[in-house]
Amino acid sequence: MLRPPTTSENVVHIYRHSTAIQEIFKRIVEQFTAMFRRKAFLHWYTGEGMDEMEFTEAESTLSYMNDLVSVYQQYQNATAYDEEKEDGYREEDYAEEEVPGEGLT
């Protein structure tokens, strides 16, 4: 069990919110769904006393994780939009323009 340091007078805590976790959630949902459809490794669990219905219930709760990924995606998109507004420009504004006569031989 981790305990806070008692010998130091200086302790720093960092709390950071990141939307990067959404990629991990997506991967978990995709991998579970793919393996459960193939019934991969299911015999090991049913052999130990679990019922297949428990996996079906777990699959239905994955919809919550999909909803969570959608929320994180909205936050990520909103942050990207806010940064764009703060900068005062968009990438499209600085797209390369064609120079007349360029590429002609």
Coordinates of C-alpha atoms in Angstrom, one line a residue:
M1 CA 0.0 0.0 0.0
L2 CA 1.4 3.4 -1.0
R3 CA 1.7 6.0 1.8
P4 CA 2.4 9.7 1.4
P5 CA 6.0 10.6 2.3
T6 CA 6.5 11.6 5.9
T7 CA 10.1 12.7 5.8
S8 CA 9.7 15.4 3.2
E9 CA 8.2 18.8 3.7
N10 CA 7.7 19.4 0.0
V11 CA 5.1 17.3 -1.7
V12 CA 3.7 17.9 -5.2
H13 CA 0.6 16.5 -6.7
I14 CA -0.2 16.8 -10.3
Y15 CA -3.7 16.3 -11.6
R16 CA -4.1 16.3 -15.4
H17 CA -7.1 15.5 -17.5
S18 CA -6.4 14.0 -20.8
T19 CA -8.6 12.7 -23.6
A20 CA -5.9 10.2 -24.7
I21 CA -7.6 7.4 -22.7
Q22 CA -10.3 7.2 -25.3
E23 CA -8.0 5.3 -27.6
I24 CA -7.5 2.6 -24.9
F25 CA -11.2 2.4 -24.3
K26 CA -11.8 2.0 -28.0
R27 CA -9.3 -0.8 -28.2
I28 CA -10.8 -2.6 -25.2
V29 CA -14.3 -2.5 -26.8
E30 CA -13.0 -3.7 -30.2
Q31 CA -10.9 -6.5 -28.8
F32 CA -13.6 -7.8 -26.4
T33 CA -16.2 -7.7 -29.1
A34 CA -14.0 -9.5 -31.6
M35 CA -13.0 -12.2 -29.1
F36 CA -16.4 -12.7 -27.7
R37 CA -18.0 -13.1 -31.2
R38 CA -15.4 -15.9 -31.9
K39 CA -16.0 -17.3 -28.3
A40 CA -12.2 -17.2 -27.9
F41 CA -11.0 -18.3 -24.5
L42 CA -14.6 -18.6 -23.3
H43 CA -14.2 -22.3 -22.5
W44 CA -11.5 -21.4 -19.9
Y45 CA -14.0 -19.2 -18.1
T46 CA -17.0 -21.4 -18.3
G47 CA -14.8 -24.3 -17.1
E48 CA -14.1 -22.3 -14.0
G49 CA -17.8 -21.7 -13.3
M50 CA -18.6 -18.5 -15.1
D51 CA -21.7 -18.4 -17.2
E52 CA -21.7 -17.2 -20.8
M53 CA -24.5 -14.8 -19.8
E54 CA -22.0 -12.8 -17.7
F55 CA -20.1 -12.1 -20.8
T56 CA -23.2 -11.1 -22.7
E57 CA -24.0 -8.6 -19.8
A58 CA -20.4 -7.3 -20.0
E59 CA -20.8 -6.7 -23.7
S60 CA -24.0 -4.7 -23.1
T61 CA -22.2 -2.5 -20.6
L62 CA -19.6 -1.7 -23.2
S63 CA -22.1 0.7 -24.7
Y64 CA -21.4 2.9 -21.7
M65 CA -17.8 2.9 -22.7
N66 CA -18.7 3.8 -26.2
D67 CA -20.7 6.7 -24.8
L68 CA -17.7 7.8 -22.7
V69 CA -15.5 7.7 -25.8
S70 CA -18.0 9.9 -27.6
V71 CA -17.9 12.4 -24.7
Y72 CA -14.1 12.5 -24.7
Q73 CA -14.1 13.0 -28.5
Q74 CA -16.4 16.0 -28.1
Y75 CA -14.0 17.5 -25.5
Q76 CA -11.1 16.9 -27.7
N77 CA -12.8 18.5 -30.7
A78 CA -13.9 21.4 -28.5
T79 CA -10.4 22.0 -27.3
A80 CA -9.0 21.9 -30.8
Y81 CA -11.6 24.4 -31.9
D82 CA -10.9 26.7 -28.9
E83 CA -7.1 26.6 -29.6
E84 CA -7.9 27.5 -33.2
K85 CA -9.9 30.5 -32.1
E86 CA -7.2 31.7 -29.7
D87 CA -4.6 31.5 -32.4
G88 CA -6.7 33.6 -34.6
Y89 CA -6.1 31.5 -37.7
R90 CA -7.0 28.2 -39.3
E91 CA -4.8 25.9 -41.2
E92 CA -7.0 26.3 -44.2
D93 CA -6.2 30.0 -44.2
Y94 CA -2.5 29.1 -44.8
A95 CA -3.0 26.4 -47.4
E96 CA -0.5 26.5 -50.2
E97 CA -1.8 28.6 -53.1
E98 CA -1.1 27.7 -56.7
V99 CA 1.3 30.1 -58.3
P100 CA 0.3 31.0 -61.9
G101 CA 2.5 29.5 -64.5
E102 CA 4.1 27.0 -62.0
G103 CA 4.4 23.5 -63.3
L104 CA 4.1 24.6 -67.0
T105 CA 7.0 23.6 -69.3

